[in-house]
CSV table of C-alpha atoms in Angstrom, one decimal:
chain,number,residue,atom,x,y,z
A,1,MET,CA,-47.3,-6.2,10.6
A,2,ILE,CA,-46.7,-3.4,12.1
A,3,ILE,CA,-43.6,-5.2,14.8
A,4,SER,CA,-42.2,-7.0,11.8
A,5,LYS,CA,-41.1,-3.6,10.0
A,6,TRP,CA,-39.4,-2.0,12.5
A,7,PRO,CA,-36.6,-3.7,12.2
A,8,ALA,CA,-36.1,-2.7,9.0
A,9,ALA,CA,-36.5,0.5,9.4
A,10,ALA,CA,-35.1,0.8,12.8
A,11,VAL,CA,-31.3,-0.2,11.1
A,12,CYS,CA,-32.0,1.8,8.6
A,13,GLY,CA,-32.8,5.6,11.0
A,14,LEU,CA,-30.0,4.2,12.5
A,15,VAL,CA,-26.9,4.0,9.4
A,16,ALA,CA,-28.1,7.3,7.5
A,17,THR,CA,-27.3,8.9,10.8
A,18,LEU,CA,-24.0,7.3,11.5
A,19,ALA,CA,-23.5,8.5,8.1
A,20,VAL,CA,-24.6,11.8,8.8
A,21,GLY,CA,-22.4,11.8,11.6
A,22,LEU,CA,-18.8,10.0,9.9
A,23,PHE,CA,-19.6,12.3,6.3
A,24,PRO,CA,-21.4,14.8,6.9
A,25,PRO,CA,-22.6,18.0,3.3
A,26,ALA,CA,-20.3,19.4,1.0
A,27,ALA,CA,-20.0,23.3,2.0
A,28,ALA,CA,-21.7,24.9,-1.0
A,29,ALA,CA,-19.0,26.9,-1.1
A,30,ALA,CA,-17.2,23.7,-2.6
A,31,ASP,CA,-19.2,23.7,-6.5
A,32,GLU,CA,-18.5,27.6,-6.4
A,33,PRO,CA,-16.8,28.8,-9.0
A,34,THR,CA,-12.8,29.1,-8.0
A,35,GLY,CA,-12.1,32.0,-10.4
A,36,LYS,CA,-9.0,29.8,-12.3
A,37,PRO,CA,-8.9,28.5,-15.5
A,38,ALA,CA,-10.2,25.2,-16.7
A,39,PRO,CA,-7.6,22.6,-16.6
A,40,LYS,CA,-7.1,21.8,-20.4
A,41,VAL,CA,-6.2,17.9,-21.5
A,42,ASP,CA,-6.2,16.5,-25.9
A,43,LEU,CA,-6.2,13.3,-26.2
A,44,VAL,CA,-3.7,11.9,-28.9
A,45,LEU,CA,-4.7,8.3,-30.1
A,46,ASP,CA,-2.5,5.7,-32.9
A,47,VAL,CA,-6.0,4.7,-35.8
A,48,SER,CA,-3.1,3.3,-37.5
A,49,GLY,CA,-2.8,-0.2,-38.7
A,50,SER,CA,-0.6,-1.8,-36.3
A,51,MET,CA,-4.1,-1.2,-33.9
A,52,ARG,CA,-4.9,-4.2,-35.8
A,53,THR,CA,-3.5,-6.4,-33.8
A,54,ARG,CA,-5.1,-8.6,-31.2
A,55,ASP,CA,-3.0,-9.0,-28.3
A,56,ILE,CA,-4.7,-7.2,-25.6
A,57,ASP,CA,-7.0,-9.3,-23.6
A,58,GLY,CA,-8.1,-11.1,-26.4
A,59,GLN,CA,-9.0,-8.1,-28.8
A,60,SER,CA,-7.7,-5.1,-31.4
A,61,ARG,CA,-5.7,-2.6,-29.8
A,62,MET,CA,-8.1,-0.3,-30.9
A,63,THR,CA,-11.2,-2.6,-29.2
A,64,ALA,CA,-9.0,-2.1,-26.1
A,65,ALA,CA,-8.4,2.1,-26.5
A,66,LYS,CA,-12.6,2.2,-27.9
A,67,GLN,CA,-13.0,1.0,-24.3
A,68,ALA,CA,-10.9,2.4,-22.3
A,69,PHE,CA,-11.9,5.3,-23.8
A,70,ASN,CA,-15.3,5.1,-23.1
A,71,GLU,CA,-14.3,4.4,-19.8
A,72,VAL,CA,-12.2,8.2,-19.1
A,73,LEU,CA,-14.7,10.1,-20.7
A,74,ASP,CA,-17.2,8.8,-17.9
A,75,ALA,CA,-14.9,10.0,-15.3
A,76,VAL,CA,-13.1,13.3,-16.7
A,77,PRO,CA,-14.2,15.9,-14.2
A,78,ARG,CA,-16.4,18.9,-14.5
A,79,GLU,CA,-14.0,21.0,-14.3
A,80,VAL,CA,-11.6,19.5,-17.0
A,81,GLU,CA,-11.9,21.2,-20.9
A,82,LEU,CA,-10.5,17.6,-22.9
A,83,GLY,CA,-10.2,17.2,-26.3
A,84,ILE,CA,-9.2,13.5,-28.4
A,85,ARG,CA,-6.8,14.3,-31.9
A,86,THR,CA,-6.1,11.2,-33.9
A,87,LEU,CA,-2.9,10.5,-36.0
A,88,GLY,CA,-2.3,7.6,-38.2
A,89,ALA,CA,-6.8,7.7,-38.8
A,90,ASP,CA,-7.3,8.7,-42.4
A,91,TYR,CA,-5.0,7.6,-45.0
A,92,PRO,CA,-4.2,4.0,-46.5
A,93,GLY,CA,-1.8,5.2,-49.0
A,94,LYS,CA,2.1,4.3,-49.4
A,95,ASP,CA,2.6,8.1,-49.8
A,96,THR,CA,4.9,9.7,-47.6
A,97,LYS,CA,3.6,13.5,-47.2
A,98,VAL,CA,0.1,12.8,-47.4
A,99,GLY,CA,1.1,9.6,-44.7
A,100,CYS,CA,2.8,12.1,-42.4
A,101,LYS,CA,0.2,14.9,-42.4
A,102,ASP,CA,-2.5,12.4,-41.3
A,103,THR,CA,-4.0,14.1,-37.9
A,104,LYS,CA,-7.0,15.6,-37.3
A,105,GLN,CA,-8.9,16.8,-34.1
A,106,LEU,CA,-11.0,14.8,-33.2
A,107,TYR,CA,-13.3,16.4,-30.8
A,108,PRO,CA,-12.6,20.0,-30.3
A,109,VAL,CA,-10.8,20.8,-26.4
A,110,GLY,CA,-13.6,21.9,-24.8
A,111,PRO,CA,-16.2,21.5,-22.0
A,112,LEU,CA,-17.0,17.9,-22.7
A,113,ASP,CA,-20.2,17.0,-23.7
A,114,ARG,CA,-19.6,12.6,-23.4
A,115,THR,CA,-21.8,11.6,-25.2
A,116,GLU,CA,-20.7,12.9,-28.8
A,117,ALA,CA,-17.4,12.4,-27.9
A,118,LYS,CA,-18.0,8.1,-27.6
A,119,THR,CA,-19.3,8.6,-30.6
A,120,ALA,CA,-16.7,10.2,-32.4
A,121,VAL,CA,-14.0,7.7,-30.8
A,122,ALA,CA,-16.8,4.9,-31.9
A,123,THR,CA,-16.5,5.8,-35.6
A,124,LEU,CA,-12.7,5.6,-35.8
A,125,ALA,CA,-11.4,2.0,-37.3
A,126,PRO,CA,-7.3,1.2,-38.2
A,127,THR,CA,-5.8,2.2,-41.0
A,128,GLY,CA,-2.2,4.1,-41.8
A,129,TRP,CA,0.3,5.3,-40.5
A,130,THR,CA,2.3,6.4,-37.6
A,131,PRO,CA,2.5,9.8,-37.4
A,132,ILE,CA,3.3,11.0,-33.3
A,133,GLY,CA,5.7,14.1,-34.4
A,134,PRO,CA,2.7,16.4,-36.4
A,135,ALA,CA,0.3,14.8,-34.1
A,136,LEU,CA,2.2,16.5,-31.5
A,137,LEU,CA,2.5,19.3,-32.7
A,138,GLY,CA,-1.0,19.9,-33.7
A,139,ALA,CA,-2.6,19.0,-30.2
A,140,ALA,CA,-0.1,21.1,-29.1
A,141,ASP,CA,-1.6,24.6,-30.9
A,142,ASP,CA,-5.2,22.3,-30.0
A,143,LEU,CA,-4.5,24.0,-26.9
A,144,GLU,CA,-3.3,27.3,-27.2
A,145,GLY,CA,-3.8,29.8,-24.7
A,146,ASP,CA,-3.3,33.4,-23.0
A,147,ASP,CA,-4.3,31.7,-19.8
A,148,ASP,CA,-1.7,30.2,-17.3
A,149,ALA,CA,-4.4,27.1,-17.3
A,150,THR,CA,-2.1,23.1,-16.7
A,151,ARG,CA,-2.2,22.1,-20.4
A,152,ARG,CA,-1.6,19.1,-21.0
A,153,ILE,CA,-1.3,16.0,-23.7
A,154,VAL,CA,-1.2,12.4,-23.3
A,155,LEU,CA,-0.3,10.1,-26.2
A,156,ILE,CA,-1.5,5.7,-26.8
A,157,THR,CA,-0.1,4.8,-29.2
A,158,ASP,CA,1.8,0.6,-29.3
A,159,GLY,CA,4.2,2.4,-31.9
A,160,GLU,CA,7.4,4.5,-33.1
A,161,ASP,CA,6.7,7.6,-35.7
A,162,THR,CA,6.8,6.9,-39.2
A,163,CYS,CA,7.3,10.2,-40.8
A,164,ALA,CA,11.2,10.7,-39.6
A,165,PRO,CA,13.5,12.9,-40.2
A,166,LEU,CA,11.1,15.3,-38.2
A,167,ASP,CA,11.6,13.1,-35.0
A,168,PRO,CA,8.8,13.6,-32.3
A,169,CYS,CA,11.5,13.8,-29.4
A,170,GLU,CA,12.8,16.7,-30.8
A,171,VAL,CA,9.4,18.0,-31.2
A,172,ALA,CA,9.1,17.8,-27.3
A,173,ARG,CA,11.7,19.4,-26.8
A,174,GLU,CA,10.4,21.8,-29.1
A,175,ILE,CA,7.3,22.1,-27.4
A,176,ALA,CA,8.6,22.4,-23.7
A,177,ALA,CA,11.4,24.8,-25.4
A,178,LYS,CA,8.1,27.9,-25.7
A,179,GLY,CA,7.5,27.6,-21.7
A,180,ILE,CA,4.1,26.7,-21.8
A,181,HIS,CA,3.4,24.6,-18.6
A,182,LEU,CA,2.7,21.3,-21.3
A,183,THR,CA,3.2,18.5,-20.6
A,184,ILE,CA,2.9,15.5,-22.6
A,185,ASP,CA,2.6,11.8,-21.2
A,186,THR,CA,2.6,8.8,-23.5
A,187,LEU,CA,1.4,5.3,-23.1
A,188,GLY,CA,2.4,2.3,-25.2
A,189,LEU,CA,0.5,-0.5,-26.1
A,190,VAL,CA,2.3,-3.5,-25.9
A,191,PRO,CA,5.8,-1.7,-26.4
A,192,ASP,CA,8.9,-3.4,-27.8
A,193,ASP,CA,11.5,-1.4,-27.5
A,194,LYS,CA,12.7,1.2,-30.0
A,195,THR,CA,8.1,2.5,-28.8
A,196,ARG,CA,9.8,2.4,-25.8
A,197,ARG,CA,12.6,4.0,-25.5
A,198,GLN,CA,10.8,6.6,-28.1
A,199,LEU,CA,8.3,7.5,-25.7
A,200,THR,CA,10.2,7.4,-22.7
A,201,CYS,CA,12.3,10.7,-24.6
A,202,ILE,CA,8.7,12.4,-25.6
A,203,ALA,CA,7.4,12.5,-22.0
A,204,GLU,CA,10.7,13.1,-19.8
A,205,ALA,CA,11.3,15.7,-22.1
A,206,THR,CA,8.8,17.9,-20.6
A,207,GLY,CA,8.7,16.3,-16.9
A,208,GLY,CA,5.0,13.8,-18.0
A,209,THR,CA,5.9,9.8,-17.5
A,210,PHE,CA,6.2,7.0,-19.2
A,211,THR,CA,3.6,3.3,-19.1
A,212,SER,CA,3.6,0.9,-20.8
A,213,VAL,CA,-0.3,-1.4,-20.4
A,214,GLN,CA,-0.5,-4.8,-21.7
A,215,HIS,CA,-3.8,-5.0,-20.1
A,216,THR,CA,-7.3,-3.0,-21.7
A,217,ASP,CA,-8.4,-2.2,-18.1
A,218,GLU,CA,-4.3,-0.7,-17.0
A,219,LEU,CA,-4.8,1.9,-19.9
A,220,SER,CA,-8.5,3.2,-18.5
A,221,ARG,CA,-6.7,3.7,-15.2
A,222,ARG,CA,-3.7,5.5,-16.1
A,223,VAL,CA,-6.1,7.9,-18.6
A,224,THR,CA,-8.1,8.2,-15.7
A,225,GLN,CA,-5.3,8.7,-13.7
A,226,LEU,CA,-3.5,11.4,-15.2
A,227,VAL,CA,-6.9,13.6,-16.0
A,228,ASP,CA,-7.2,13.8,-12.3
A,229,ARG,CA,-3.5,14.7,-12.4
A,230,ALA,CA,-4.6,18.1,-14.7
A,231,ALA,CA,-7.2,18.9,-12.7
A,232,ASP,CA,-4.8,18.8,-9.2
A,233,PRO,CA,-1.3,19.6,-10.8
A,234,VAL,CA,1.7,17.4,-8.8
A,235,VAL,CA,3.6,19.8,-7.6
A,236,THR,CA,6.7,20.0,-8.9
A,237,PRO,CA,9.8,17.9,-7.9
A,238,VAL,CA,12.8,19.9,-5.6
A,239,ALA,CA,16.2,18.1,-7.1
A,240,THR,CA,17.9,17.0,-3.1
A,241,GLU,CA,20.7,14.4,-2.5
A,242,GLY,CA,20.6,11.9,0.3
A,243,ALA,CA,24.2,11.0,2.6
A,244,ALA,CA,26.1,7.4,2.7
A,245,ARG,CA,24.8,7.7,6.1
A,246,CYS,CA,21.6,9.4,8.6
A,247,ALA,CA,24.3,11.6,10.1
A,248,ASP,CA,24.9,14.2,7.0
A,249,ALA,CA,20.9,13.4,5.1
A,250,PRO,CA,19.4,15.8,4.4
A,251,ARG,CA,17.4,17.3,6.7
A,252,ILE,CA,13.8,18.3,4.2
A,253,LYS,CA,10.4,19.1,5.1
A,254,PRO,CA,7.2,18.5,4.3
A,255,GLY,CA,6.8,17.8,0.2
A,256,LEU,CA,8.1,16.1,-3.1
A,257,TYR,CA,12.1,15.9,-3.8
A,258,SER,CA,13.9,14.2,-6.7
A,259,ASP,CA,17.0,11.5,-6.9
A,260,ARG,CA,19.4,9.8,-8.8
A,261,GLU,CA,20.2,6.7,-7.0
A,262,LYS,CA,23.4,3.8,-8.1
A,263,PHE,CA,22.1,0.3,-8.2
A,264,SER,CA,21.7,-1.5,-5.2
A,265,GLU,CA,22.5,1.8,-3.2
A,266,HIS,CA,21.9,3.0,0.1
A,267,ARG,CA,20.7,6.8,-0.1
A,268,TRP,CA,19.6,8.5,3.9
A,269,TYR,CA,17.0,11.5,4.6
A,270,ARG,CA,16.2,14.2,7.8
A,271,VAL,CA,12.8,14.2,9.2
A,272,ASP,CA,12.2,15.8,12.4
A,273,VAL,CA,8.9,14.8,13.4
A,274,LEU,CA,6.6,16.9,16.8
A,275,PRO,CA,4.8,15.4,19.2
A,276,GLY,CA,1.2,14.8,17.9
A,277,GLN,CA,2.4,13.9,14.2
A,278,GLU,CA,2.4,11.5,11.4
A,279,LEU,CA,5.0,11.1,9.2
A,280,ARG,CA,3.1,9.9,5.8
A,281,ALA,CA,6.1,9.1,3.2
A,282,SER,CA,6.5,6.6,0.2
A,283,VAL,CA,9.3,6.7,-2.9
A,284,SER,CA,9.1,5.5,-6.1
A,285,VAL,CA,12.1,4.4,-8.3
A,286,GLY,CA,11.9,4.0,-12.3
A,287,ALA,CA,13.6,1.6,-14.3
A,288,ASP,CA,14.5,4.3,-17.2
A,289,ARG,CA,17.0,1.5,-19.1
A,290,ALA,CA,17.2,-2.3,-19.2
A,291,VAL,CA,17.2,-4.3,-16.0
A,292,ASN,CA,17.5,-7.8,-14.6
A,293,ARG,CA,14.1,-9.1,-13.3
A,294,ASP,CA,14.3,-9.4,-10.4
A,295,TYR,CA,15.0,-6.3,-8.4
A,296,GLY,CA,13.1,-3.7,-4.5
A,297,VAL,CA,12.7,-1.1,-2.9
A,298,LEU,CA,12.8,-0.2,0.4
A,299,LEU,CA,12.0,2.6,2.4
A,300,ARG,CA,12.7,2.4,5.6
A,301,ALA,CA,12.5,5.0,9.4
A,302,VAL,CA,14.7,4.5,11.6
A,303,THR,CA,15.9,7.0,14.7
A,304,VAL,CA,18.8,8.6,14.9
A,305,HIS,CA,20.9,5.7,17.1
A,306,GLY,CA,19.8,3.0,14.0
A,307,ARG,CA,16.9,1.9,15.9
A,308,GLU,CA,14.5,0.4,13.0
A,309,ILE,CA,10.6,2.2,13.7
A,310,VAL,CA,8.7,1.2,10.5
A,311,ARG,CA,9.6,0.1,7.1
A,312,GLY,CA,7.9,-0.4,3.1
A,313,SER,CA,9.4,-2.1,1.1
A,314,GLU,CA,8.3,-4.1,-2.3
A,315,ALA,CA,9.9,-6.8,-5.0
A,316,GLY,CA,8.4,-7.8,-8.5
A,317,ASP,CA,10.4,-9.6,-10.6
A,318,GLY,CA,9.1,-9.5,-14.3
A,319,ARG,CA,9.4,-5.8,-16.2
A,320,THR,CA,8.8,-2.8,-15.1
A,321,ASP,CA,9.0,0.8,-15.9
A,322,VAL,CA,8.5,2.0,-12.2
A,323,ILE,CA,8.4,0.5,-8.2
A,324,SER,CA,7.3,1.8,-5.0
A,325,SER,CA,7.0,1.2,-1.3
A,326,GLY,CA,5.5,3.8,1.7
A,327,LEU,CA,5.5,3.7,5.2
A,328,ARG,CA,3.1,5.6,8.0
A,329,TYR,CA,4.9,6.5,11.2
A,330,PRO,CA,2.4,8.0,13.9
A,331,LYS,CA,4.7,10.4,16.6
A,332,PRO,CA,2.2,10.1,20.2
A,333,PRO,CA,1.4,13.2,21.3
A,334,VAL,CA,3.0,15.0,24.8
A,335,GLU,CA,1.2,14.5,27.4
A,336,ASP,CA,2.8,17.1,29.6
A,337,GLU,CA,0.1,20.2,29.4
A,338,ASP,CA,2.1,22.2,31.2
A,339,GLU,CA,5.0,21.5,28.1
A,340,VAL,CA,4.9,25.1,25.7
A,341,LYS,CA,7.1,23.5,23.0
A,342,PRO,CA,8.2,19.8,22.0
A,343,ALA,CA,10.5,19.0,20.9
A,344,ALA,CA,11.2,16.8,17.5
A,345,GLU,CA,12.3,13.8,16.8
A,346,THR,CA,14.8,13.4,14.0
A,347,VAL,CA,13.3,10.5,12.4
A,348,CYS,CA,16.0,8.9,10.0
A,349,LEU,CA,15.1,8.2,6.4
A,350,GLN,CA,16.6,5.1,4.2
A,351,VAL,CA,15.9,4.5,0.6
A,352,SER,CA,17.4,1.5,-0.6
A,353,ASN,CA,17.3,-0.2,-4.4
A,354,ALA,CA,17.7,-3.8,-5.6
A,355,PHE,CA,17.8,-3.1,-8.7
A,356,SER,CA,20.7,-5.2,-11.3
A,357,ALA,CA,21.8,-4.9,-15.0
A,358,PRO,CA,23.6,-6.3,-17.5
A,359,ALA,CA,26.6,-6.2,-18.2
A,360,SER,CA,25.8,-4.2,-21.3
A,361,VAL,CA,23.8,-0.8,-19.4
A,362,LYS,CA,25.1,1.4,-18.1
A,363,THR,CA,25.1,1.9,-15.5
A,364,THR,CA,25.9,6.0,-14.6
A,365,PRO,CA,23.3,8.2,-14.0
A,366,GLY,CA,21.8,6.7,-11.4
A,367,LEU,CA,17.7,6.2,-11.4
A,368,PRO,CA,15.4,8.5,-11.0
A,369,VAL,CA,14.2,8.7,-7.3
A,370,GLU,CA,10.9,10.0,-6.9
A,371,LEU,CA,10.5,10.6,-2.6
A,372,THR,CA,6.7,12.0,-0.6
A,373,VAL,CA,7.1,13.1,2.8
A,374,ASP,CA,3.8,15.1,4.2
A,375,LEU,CA,3.8,16.0,8.7
A,376,VAL,CA,-0.1,15.3,8.9
A,377,ASP,CA,-2.2,15.4,12.7
A,378,SER,CA,-1.5,11.9,14.5
A,379,PRO,CA,-4.5,9.8,14.1
A,380,ASP,CA,-3.6,9.4,17.2
A,381,GLU,CA,-4.6,13.0,18.6
A,382,PRO,CA,-8.6,13.4,19.5
A,383,SER,CA,-9.0,15.7,16.2
A,384,ASP,CA,-11.8,16.2,14.4
A,385,LEU,CA,-12.5,13.0,11.8
A,386,ALA,CA,-11.8,14.1,8.8
A,387,ALA,CA,-8.8,15.2,10.0
A,388,PHE,CA,-7.5,11.5,10.7
A,389,GLY,CA,-6.6,11.2,7.0
A,390,LEU,CA,-5.9,7.1,6.2
A,391,GLY,CA,-6.5,6.1,10.2
A,392,ARG,CA,-10.6,7.7,9.2
A,393,GLY,CA,-10.9,3.8,7.3
A,394,TRP,CA,-10.6,2.2,11.2
A,395,TRP,CA,-13.8,4.0,12.1
A,396,LEU,CA,-15.7,3.4,10.1
A,397,LEU,CA,-14.6,-0.3,10.7
A,398,GLY,CA,-15.5,0.0,13.9
A,399,THR,CA,-18.6,1.4,13.3
A,400,LEU,CA,-19.7,-0.5,10.6
A,401,ALA,CA,-19.5,-3.4,13.4
A,402,LEU,CA,-21.2,-1.8,16.4
A,403,THR,CA,-23.7,-0.5,14.4
A,404,GLY,CA,-24.1,-4.9,12.5
A,405,LEU,CA,-23.7,-5.2,16.7
A,406,VAL,CA,-26.8,-3.3,17.5
A,407,ALA,CA,-29.1,-4.8,14.7
A,408,GLY,CA,-29.1,-7.6,15.5
A,409,LEU,CA,-29.5,-6.9,19.0
A,410,LEU,CA,-32.3,-4.9,17.9
A,411,TRP,CA,-33.9,-8.0,15.2
A,412,GLY,CA,-33.5,-10.5,17.9
A,413,TRP,CA,-35.3,-8.6,20.9
A,414,LEU,CA,-38.3,-7.3,18.5
A,415,SER,CA,-38.5,-11.2,16.9
A,416,ARG,CA,-39.0,-12.3,20.0
A,417,LEU,CA,-41.4,-10.0,20.8
A,418,ARG,CA,-43.2,-10.7,17.8
A,419,LEU,CA,-43.5,-14.1,18.4
A,420,VAL,CA,-44.9,-13.7,22.4
A,421,TRP,CA,-47.8,-10.9,20.2
A,422,ARG,CA,-48.6,-13.5,18.5
A,423,SER,CA,-48.8,-16.7,20.9
A,424,ASN,CA,-51.5,-14.4,22.5
C-alpha cells in the first residue's frame, strides 16, 4: 500500500519543485504601497429604454451589460478606485427637461466593495432617456481631485445622445480642455452609424478609444482591459512620419508612435538592434471611417539591402474598427568575446495596409496608425528565466514534457516493483 502511493507523491513533489524553480515567490516589496495616488475609474452605464432590445447573444442589452459588469467587478485591481454612474435609469416620461437630468452616481468612486457594487447594478432596469452629455459632466465631477491620479471614464451605451443641443462631443472637448488628464473611452452596443460617429468623436476628444460591441464576452473583456489600463497607464504615442523607402525612414527607439497612412500605402521606419537583443514590434491601423469589407495589414522586418527577415500579417472581411499585427526578431549575440562594442544592425520596418473605401468616402487624412517598438534581451542569450519574456513559454513547455517523461518512467518502475513485491 505504501509503495502504491509513491508515484503520485513523487510526481507532485517533482512538479512542485519545478514550479518553485520556474516561478519563485514574488518579493514582499511588490505588495508595499508605492506612494502614487490611486487610479480612478468611473463606469457610465446607459439604462435607457432601448437597452431592453434583445440582440446580444439572444438576451437583452441590459442583461448582457449586467453580466459583463459582474465579471469586470471581480477583476478590478486592488489599487483602482472605481465608481458607477447611470444615465436614463429613473425617468420614463416625456418631459425633456426632466429626462435630460436623469443621471446619478450609483456607486461612489473609491475603494471597491464588490458585493455592494454588484447589488447596485442588479437593481437596474431599462427606463428612460439617453443624456450622454450630462452623464459625462457628472462623471467628470465624480473623478475630481487635487492629485495627479490617472482618471478614466468608460461609457457604455447603445444609442446616441437624446438631449440636444448639449452635444456630448463638445462636452468631451470641454473636459479635455480643463487639462485634468481625464480620458474617455466609449463602447457602443450594436451601434448604428450615427452612434458610432458620435462615440468615436467623444473618445478622440480626450485621447480615448471607441469599441463596437456585438457580444457579452467582448464587452466584459474590453471594459476589463480599460480598467487595467487605468492602473497601468499607456505611454502617450509620439507623433512620427514614416517614409516611402527605408533609406529615408526616421530612426526610432523603443516606444509608442503614431502616424497616418493613406489607403493601400507602404511606410518605413528604422530600428537599430544590437547583438543579443530581440526586436518586438506591433502595429494597429484604425478604420475611422466607412471602408470596404476586405482589408489587411502587413508588418515586415527587412535588412537595409532588402532581404526580408520576418513578417506578421492579419486580414479580415467584415466590419472592423482596428486591425493589428506583430513580429519578433531575435538577433544572436556576438561569439567573439574580444569585441568590446558590437555593431548594431539597422532593421527596416515596413507598415502596409490593404484598406479601400467607397467612392463617396474621403481618403484624406490617412488612416490612424499606432506602432509599438521594444528591444529586450534575446531568448538565445543565457540569462535568468524571468528575462525571457514571451520565450519563457517554450521553456515551460519543455519542462512539462520532461516532467511527464520522468513521471511516466517512475510510474512504470514502481508498478513493476509492486508486482514483484506481490508475487513474493
